[in-house]
Amino acid sequence: MDNSARSRKRKDKSPVDEYLGNNNWRLKENANFNRSFSGLLSYIADKEMARYVLKKMPKKAAKAHINGDIHIHNLSRGTIPYCYHPDTRILTSSGFKKISEITFEDEIATYNQEVGIVEYHKPIRIYKKRHDGFLIHFKGQRHSLLVSPDQKLFVYLGKRGCYEFIDADEIYNDLQKIRYKKYGLLRQAKWEGEHPEFITVGEKRIRIELFVKFIAWWLSEGSVKYEEGEHYEIMIYQNLETEKAKEIYRVIEEMGFRPFVVKSSSAICFSSKELAKYLLKIYKPKRVPEEIKRLDPALLREFILTYAKGDGSIRDNSIALYTSSEILRDDLLEVALRSGATVSYSYYEGGEYEGYQCKGIYHIYVGYTSKYSWLKRAEKVPYHGYVYDVEVPNHTILVEYEGKVQWSSNCHGGSLLSLLEKGLFSGAVHSSPAK
């Protein structure tokens, strides 16, 4: 047993005397130590929590730590899993979902570092716990995370050119001293998808490139009418004097239908019983069909660009998509992510405009150039309530908070107590860093 470790096993002194005397190894192991009254209170609280954890953990584990056979770093936080604020959402195979509502049946989007692609996995564990204290808020123009201090962040280290899992409080302390590009949050990834030649709607076979453009135009500017046995009509509204209207007309024609123009409503219309039935399934509320979501990034990028022509804007490398629907907003976020883009969104309140009552609208920002968002500032936020997390095989999850989407980490390996108990009772205590 290491002599320095054995030296820890001594009669306890007053924690106040230890702190003021600066003669305790706990103070010396912290590179960010700075004597203050708040620091004294934190030191006393941490030491009392460490004693509590030792009483609750298996006797073999506690004895091994006290004797110096093993050292448990941050023992005062040993029973606390890493966690997220309950308003955090993560991407699943059925769309974005609040982390507090995740079940073991959900398939969660994870990032496989070894092959560099997105995979979906069911959670191994789900965590919910009471947290009283503070959370750390990392916030920037393109990112936002609100996490417990021991939550590990999945960050890109700019100077070293690699990814690591690093504690939120360690990054927070570092950001008090630096502002340059050291920690980057990954905001995009490679997705695999399908590229069929055709899609079949009823008995109609349609080239996939044309169908992608049509669905994008229709979701952004279209509607459908269908009355069984009587009337079925599909409309896309557009200024008939524009190139956009000509493109819509051409796409419908090349799909094999006969479009016609209704000048009174500025609409391009056509009839198709099979297609009308198909569209009714994704109408009121509108949503992106699963057949589109499963396509490869090249086709999805064409979808994004076409939707922006109908209800959005395109300026240089910046694309914005508009919708008043939360459901369509989330679908557009997912499609854009699958196309290889970075995404975020904001909400603009509705109101009266030139005598008309306007709905609130979501602006979805899509980009293909900036892969990372660099952490520059963080703040501690008081919090009393429940926090949540999951554990998945790749230990990475796609997180949305306050409209910002980024890759982050999850809990690693369960709570410390269960890990120690399992290892000690099996006769093999060991640990390794998360990969």
PDB file of C-alpha atoms in Angstrom, residues 92-262:
ATOM      1  CA  THR A  92     -35.028   8.707 -30.981  1.00  0.00           C
ATOM      2  CA  SER A  93     -36.184   6.675 -33.974  1.00  0.00           C
ATOM      3  CA  SER A  94     -39.644   8.196 -33.455  1.00  0.00           C
ATOM      4  CA  GLY A  95     -38.367  11.782 -33.246  1.00  0.00           C
ATOM      5  CA  PHE A  96     -37.227  14.103 -30.470  1.00  0.00           C
ATOM      6  CA  LYS A  97     -38.451  13.107 -27.023  1.00  0.00           C
ATOM      7  CA  LYS A  98     -38.039  14.598 -23.550  1.00  0.00           C
ATOM      8  CA  ILE A  99     -35.356  12.746 -21.618  1.00  0.00           C
ATOM      9  CA  SER A 100     -37.803  12.418 -18.707  1.00  0.00           C
ATOM     10  CA  GLU A 101     -40.160  10.419 -20.963  1.00  0.00           C
ATOM     11  CA  ILE A 102     -37.663   7.918 -22.423  1.00  0.00           C
ATOM     12  CA  THR A 103     -38.560   4.232 -22.020  1.00  0.00           C
ATOM     13  CA  PHE A 104     -36.608   1.028 -22.565  1.00  0.00           C
ATOM     14  CA  GLU A 105     -38.492   0.530 -25.843  1.00  0.00           C
ATOM     15  CA  ASP A 106     -37.142   3.749 -27.367  1.00  0.00           C
ATOM     16  CA  GLU A 107     -34.325   3.514 -29.910  1.00  0.00           C
ATOM     17  CA  ILE A 108     -31.936   6.392 -29.259  1.00  0.00           C
ATOM     18  CA  ALA A 109     -29.639   8.069 -31.798  1.00  0.00           C
ATOM     19  CA  THR A 110     -25.988   7.474 -30.817  1.00  0.00           C
ATOM     20  CA  TYR A 111     -22.688   8.371 -32.471  1.00  0.00           C
ATOM     21  CA  ASN A 112     -20.266   5.521 -33.159  1.00  0.00           C
ATOM     22  CA  GLN A 113     -16.793   7.102 -33.034  1.00  0.00           C
ATOM     23  CA  GLU A 114     -15.014   4.079 -34.480  1.00  0.00           C
ATOM     24  CA  VAL A 115     -16.853   4.126 -37.797  1.00  0.00           C
ATOM     25  CA  GLY A 116     -18.071   7.736 -37.640  1.00  0.00           C
ATOM     26  CA  ILE A 117     -21.777   7.082 -38.252  1.00  0.00           C
ATOM     27  CA  VAL A 118     -25.060   7.402 -36.357  1.00  0.00           C
ATOM     28  CA  GLU A 119     -26.599   4.249 -34.896  1.00  0.00           C
ATOM     29  CA  TYR A 120     -29.831   3.661 -32.977  1.00  0.00           C
ATOM     30  CA  HIS A 121     -29.788   1.665 -29.727  1.00  0.00           C
ATOM     31  CA  LYS A 122     -32.197   0.971 -26.899  1.00  0.00           C
ATOM     32  CA  PRO A 123     -31.090   2.316 -23.500  1.00  0.00           C
ATOM     33  CA  ILE A 124     -29.236   0.023 -21.117  1.00  0.00           C
ATOM     34  CA  ARG A 125     -30.264   2.080 -18.089  1.00  0.00           C
ATOM     35  CA  ILE A 126     -32.557   5.034 -17.385  1.00  0.00           C
ATOM     36  CA  TYR A 127     -31.912   7.413 -14.477  1.00  0.00           C
ATOM     37  CA  LYS A 128     -34.107   9.767 -12.485  1.00  0.00           C
ATOM     38  CA  LYS A 129     -32.940  11.435  -9.294  1.00  0.00           C
ATOM     39  CA  ARG A 130     -33.512  14.418  -7.066  1.00  0.00           C
ATOM     40  CA  HIS A 131     -30.911  17.160  -7.405  1.00  0.00           C
ATOM     41  CA  ASP A 132     -30.580  20.076  -4.984  1.00  0.00           C
ATOM     42  CA  GLY A 133     -27.786  22.497  -5.661  1.00  0.00           C
ATOM     43  CA  PHE A 134     -26.788  23.895  -9.016  1.00  0.00           C
ATOM     44  CA  LEU A 135     -26.553  22.877 -12.665  1.00  0.00           C
ATOM     45  CA  ILE A 136     -24.039  24.185 -15.184  1.00  0.00           C
ATOM     46  CA  HIS A 137     -25.383  25.985 -18.248  1.00  0.00           C
ATOM     47  CA  PHE A 138     -23.148  25.973 -21.323  1.00  0.00           C
ATOM     48  CA  LYS A 139     -24.716  28.453 -23.701  1.00  0.00           C
ATOM     49  CA  GLY A 140     -23.655  29.964 -26.999  1.00  0.00           C
ATOM     50  CA  GLN A 141     -25.128  31.117 -30.271  1.00  0.00           C
ATOM     51  CA  ARG A 142     -25.217  27.537 -31.599  1.00  0.00           C
ATOM     52  CA  HIS A 143     -25.269  25.345 -28.475  1.00  0.00           C
ATOM     53  CA  SER A 144     -27.022  24.998 -25.120  1.00  0.00           C
ATOM     54  CA  LEU A 145     -26.690  22.349 -22.400  1.00  0.00           C
ATOM     55  CA  LEU A 146     -27.919  22.430 -18.792  1.00  0.00           C
ATOM     56  CA  VAL A 147     -26.312  19.586 -16.852  1.00  0.00           C
ATOM     57  CA  SER A 148     -25.229  18.442 -13.403  1.00  0.00           C
ATOM     58  CA  PRO A 149     -21.591  19.247 -12.470  1.00  0.00           C
ATOM     59  CA  ASP A 150     -20.410  15.649 -12.938  1.00  0.00           C
ATOM     60  CA  GLN A 151     -22.122  15.194 -16.310  1.00  0.00           C
ATOM     61  CA  LYS A 152     -19.509  14.275 -18.862  1.00  0.00           C
ATOM     62  CA  LEU A 153     -19.529  16.266 -22.086  1.00  0.00           C
ATOM     63  CA  PHE A 154     -18.489  14.719 -25.383  1.00  0.00           C
ATOM     64  CA  VAL A 155     -16.043  17.338 -26.624  1.00  0.00           C
ATOM     65  CA  TYR A 156     -13.582  17.816 -29.463  1.00  0.00           C
ATOM     66  CA  LEU A 157     -10.190  19.039 -28.237  1.00  0.00           C
ATOM     67  CA  GLY A 158      -9.066  21.510 -30.883  1.00  0.00           C
ATOM     68  CA  LYS A 159      -5.319  21.434 -30.206  1.00  0.00           C
ATOM     69  CA  ARG A 160      -5.116  17.646 -29.833  1.00  0.00           C
ATOM     70  CA  GLY A 161      -7.543  16.871 -32.656  1.00  0.00           C
ATOM     71  CA  CYS A 162      -9.452  14.153 -30.788  1.00  0.00           C
ATOM     72  CA  TYR A 163     -12.659  13.540 -28.830  1.00  0.00           C
ATOM     73  CA  GLU A 164     -12.865  13.005 -25.075  1.00  0.00           C
ATOM     74  CA  PHE A 165     -15.452  12.702 -22.329  1.00  0.00           C
ATOM     75  CA  ILE A 166     -14.750  15.438 -19.762  1.00  0.00           C
ATOM     76  CA  ASP A 167     -16.646  16.438 -16.596  1.00  0.00           C
ATOM     77  CA  ALA A 168     -18.795  19.546 -16.904  1.00  0.00           C
ATOM     78  CA  ASP A 169     -17.305  21.129 -13.759  1.00  0.00           C
ATOM     79  CA  GLU A 170     -13.775  20.636 -15.084  1.00  0.00           C
ATOM     80  CA  ILE A 171     -14.692  22.412 -18.312  1.00  0.00           C
ATOM     81  CA  TYR A 172     -16.520  25.118 -16.335  1.00  0.00           C
ATOM     82  CA  ASN A 173     -13.418  25.823 -14.248  1.00  0.00           C
ATOM     83  CA  ASP A 174     -11.240  25.890 -17.354  1.00  0.00           C
ATOM     84  CA  LEU A 175     -13.554  28.351 -19.098  1.00  0.00           C
ATOM     85  CA  GLN A 176     -13.058  30.836 -16.274  1.00  0.00           C
ATOM     86  CA  LYS A 177      -9.446  31.145 -17.447  1.00  0.00           C
ATOM     87  CA  ILE A 178      -9.610  30.606 -21.222  1.00  0.00           C
ATOM     88  CA  ARG A 179     -11.750  31.811 -24.114  1.00  0.00           C
ATOM     89  CA  TYR A 180     -10.006  30.317 -27.145  1.00  0.00           C
ATOM     90  CA  LYS A 181     -11.174  27.288 -29.105  1.00  0.00           C
ATOM     91  CA  LYS A 182     -10.308  24.427 -26.759  1.00  0.00           C
ATOM     92  CA  TYR A 183     -13.573  22.518 -26.294  1.00  0.00           C
ATOM     93  CA  GLY A 184     -15.860  21.950 -29.280  1.00  0.00           C
ATOM     94  CA  LEU A 185     -19.311  20.343 -29.299  1.00  0.00           C
ATOM     95  CA  LEU A 186     -19.940  18.156 -32.355  1.00  0.00           C
ATOM     96  CA  ARG A 187     -23.124  19.271 -34.121  1.00  0.00           C
ATOM     97  CA  GLN A 188     -23.273  17.027 -37.198  1.00  0.00           C
ATOM     98  CA  ALA A 189     -22.564  13.431 -38.137  1.00  0.00           C
ATOM     99  CA  LYS A 190     -22.745  10.965 -41.003  1.00  0.00           C
ATOM    100  CA  TRP A 191     -26.066   9.180 -41.462  1.00  0.00           C
ATOM    101  CA  GLU A 192     -26.668   6.156 -43.655  1.00  0.00           C
ATOM    102  CA  GLY A 193     -29.840   5.961 -45.735  1.00  0.00           C
ATOM    103  CA  GLU A 194     -31.582   4.426 -48.726  1.00  0.00           C
ATOM    104  CA  HIS A 195     -31.567   5.532 -52.346  1.00  0.00           C
ATOM    105  CA  PRO A 196     -34.275   3.573 -54.201  1.00  0.00           C
ATOM    106  CA  GLU A 197     -34.897   4.347 -57.848  1.00  0.00           C
ATOM    107  CA  PHE A 198     -38.675   4.579 -57.423  1.00  0.00           C
ATOM    108  CA  ILE A 199     -41.337   4.868 -54.754  1.00  0.00           C
ATOM    109  CA  THR A 200     -44.745   3.277 -55.241  1.00  0.00           C
ATOM    110  CA  VAL A 201     -47.923   5.104 -54.207  1.00  0.00           C
ATOM    111  CA  GLY A 202     -50.938   2.894 -54.843  1.00  0.00           C
ATOM    112  CA  GLU A 203     -50.247   1.557 -58.323  1.00  0.00           C
ATOM    113  CA  LYS A 204     -48.182   4.577 -59.354  1.00  0.00           C
ATOM    114  CA  ARG A 205     -44.382   4.304 -59.562  1.00  0.00           C
ATOM    115  CA  ILE A 206     -42.644   7.663 -59.145  1.00  0.00           C
ATOM    116  CA  ARG A 207     -38.951   8.446 -59.510  1.00  0.00           C
ATOM    117  CA  ILE A 208     -37.573   9.089 -56.044  1.00  0.00           C
ATOM    118  CA  GLU A 209     -35.886  12.409 -56.960  1.00  0.00           C
ATOM    119  CA  LEU A 210     -39.195  13.798 -58.226  1.00  0.00           C
ATOM    120  CA  PHE A 211     -41.132  12.479 -55.228  1.00  0.00           C
ATOM    121  CA  VAL A 212     -38.683  14.117 -52.783  1.00  0.00           C
ATOM    122  CA  LYS A 213     -39.118  17.504 -54.448  1.00  0.00           C
ATOM    123  CA  PHE A 214     -42.893  17.128 -54.666  1.00  0.00           C
ATOM    124  CA  ILE A 215     -43.278  16.257 -50.967  1.00  0.00           C
ATOM    125  CA  ALA A 216     -41.063  19.212 -50.001  1.00  0.00           C
ATOM    126  CA  TRP A 217     -43.124  21.619 -52.121  1.00  0.00           C
ATOM    127  CA  TRP A 218     -46.393  20.196 -50.821  1.00  0.00           C
ATOM    128  CA  LEU A 219     -45.376  20.296 -47.135  1.00  0.00           C
ATOM    129  CA  SER A 220     -44.285  23.905 -47.468  1.00  0.00           C
ATOM    130  CA  GLU A 221     -47.146  25.253 -49.620  1.00  0.00           C
ATOM    131  CA  GLY A 222     -49.758  22.573 -50.271  1.00  0.00           C
ATOM    132  CA  SER A 223     -53.095  21.102 -49.235  1.00  0.00           C
ATOM    133  CA  VAL A 224     -55.320  18.193 -50.245  1.00  0.00           C
ATOM    134  CA  LYS A 225     -59.053  17.588 -50.626  1.00  0.00           C
ATOM    135  CA  TYR A 226     -60.571  14.127 -50.659  1.00  0.00           C
ATOM    136  CA  GLU A 227     -64.192  13.063 -50.504  1.00  0.00           C
ATOM    137  CA  GLU A 228     -64.755   9.321 -50.929  1.00  0.00           C
ATOM    138  CA  GLY A 229     -66.174   8.554 -54.366  1.00  0.00           C
ATOM    139  CA  GLU A 230     -66.583  12.193 -55.297  1.00  0.00           C
ATOM    140  CA  HIS A 231     -63.588  14.510 -55.318  1.00  0.00           C
ATOM    141  CA  TYR A 232     -59.860  14.285 -54.727  1.00  0.00           C
ATOM    142  CA  GLU A 233     -57.597  17.206 -55.513  1.00  0.00           C
ATOM    143  CA  ILE A 234     -54.026  18.194 -54.595  1.00  0.00           C
ATOM    144  CA  MET A 235     -52.998  21.859 -54.529  1.00  0.00           C
ATOM    145  CA  ILE A 236     -49.666  23.691 -54.172  1.00  0.00           C
ATOM    146  CA  TYR A 237     -49.932  27.462 -53.780  1.00  0.00           C
ATOM    147  CA  GLN A 238     -47.372  29.744 -55.371  1.00  0.00           C
ATOM    148  CA  ASN A 239     -47.103  33.048 -57.246  1.00  0.00           C
ATOM    149  CA  LEU A 240     -47.866  31.844 -60.752  1.00  0.00           C
ATOM    150  CA  GLU A 241     -45.516  34.356 -62.370  1.00  0.00           C
ATOM    151  CA  THR A 242     -42.379  32.970 -60.700  1.00  0.00           C
ATOM    152  CA  GLU A 243     -39.795  30.345 -61.644  1.00  0.00           C
ATOM    153  CA  LYS A 244     -40.880  28.437 -58.541  1.00  0.00           C
ATOM    154  CA  ALA A 245     -44.348  27.920 -60.021  1.00  0.00           C
ATOM    155  CA  LYS A 246     -42.787  26.643 -63.244  1.00  0.00           C
ATOM    156  CA  GLU A 247     -40.653  24.178 -61.276  1.00  0.00           C
ATOM    157  CA  ILE A 248     -43.675  22.875 -59.354  1.00  0.00           C
ATOM    158  CA  TYR A 249     -45.638  22.457 -62.602  1.00  0.00           C
ATOM    159  CA  ARG A 250     -42.703  20.602 -64.205  1.00  0.00           C
ATOM    160  CA  VAL A 251     -42.226  18.228 -61.226  1.00  0.00           C
ATOM    161  CA  ILE A 252     -45.920  17.276 -61.192  1.00  0.00           C
ATOM    162  CA  GLU A 253     -45.881  16.729 -64.953  1.00  0.00           C
ATOM    163  CA  GLU A 254     -42.750  14.548 -64.840  1.00  0.00           C
ATOM    164  CA  MET A 255     -44.355  12.475 -62.088  1.00  0.00           C
ATOM    165  CA  GLY A 256     -46.954  11.485 -64.681  1.00  0.00           C
ATOM    166  CA  PHE A 257     -49.880  13.700 -63.652  1.00  0.00           C
ATOM    167  CA  ARG A 258     -51.724  16.479 -65.478  1.00  0.00           C
ATOM    168  CA  PRO A 259     -51.368  19.767 -63.587  1.00  0.00           C
ATOM    169  CA  PHE A 260     -53.609  22.765 -64.165  1.00  0.00           C
ATOM    170  CA  VAL A 261     -53.544  26.318 -62.858  1.00  0.00           C
ATOM    171  CA  VAL A 262     -56.253  28.032 -60.787  1.00  0.00           C
TER     172      VAL A 262
END
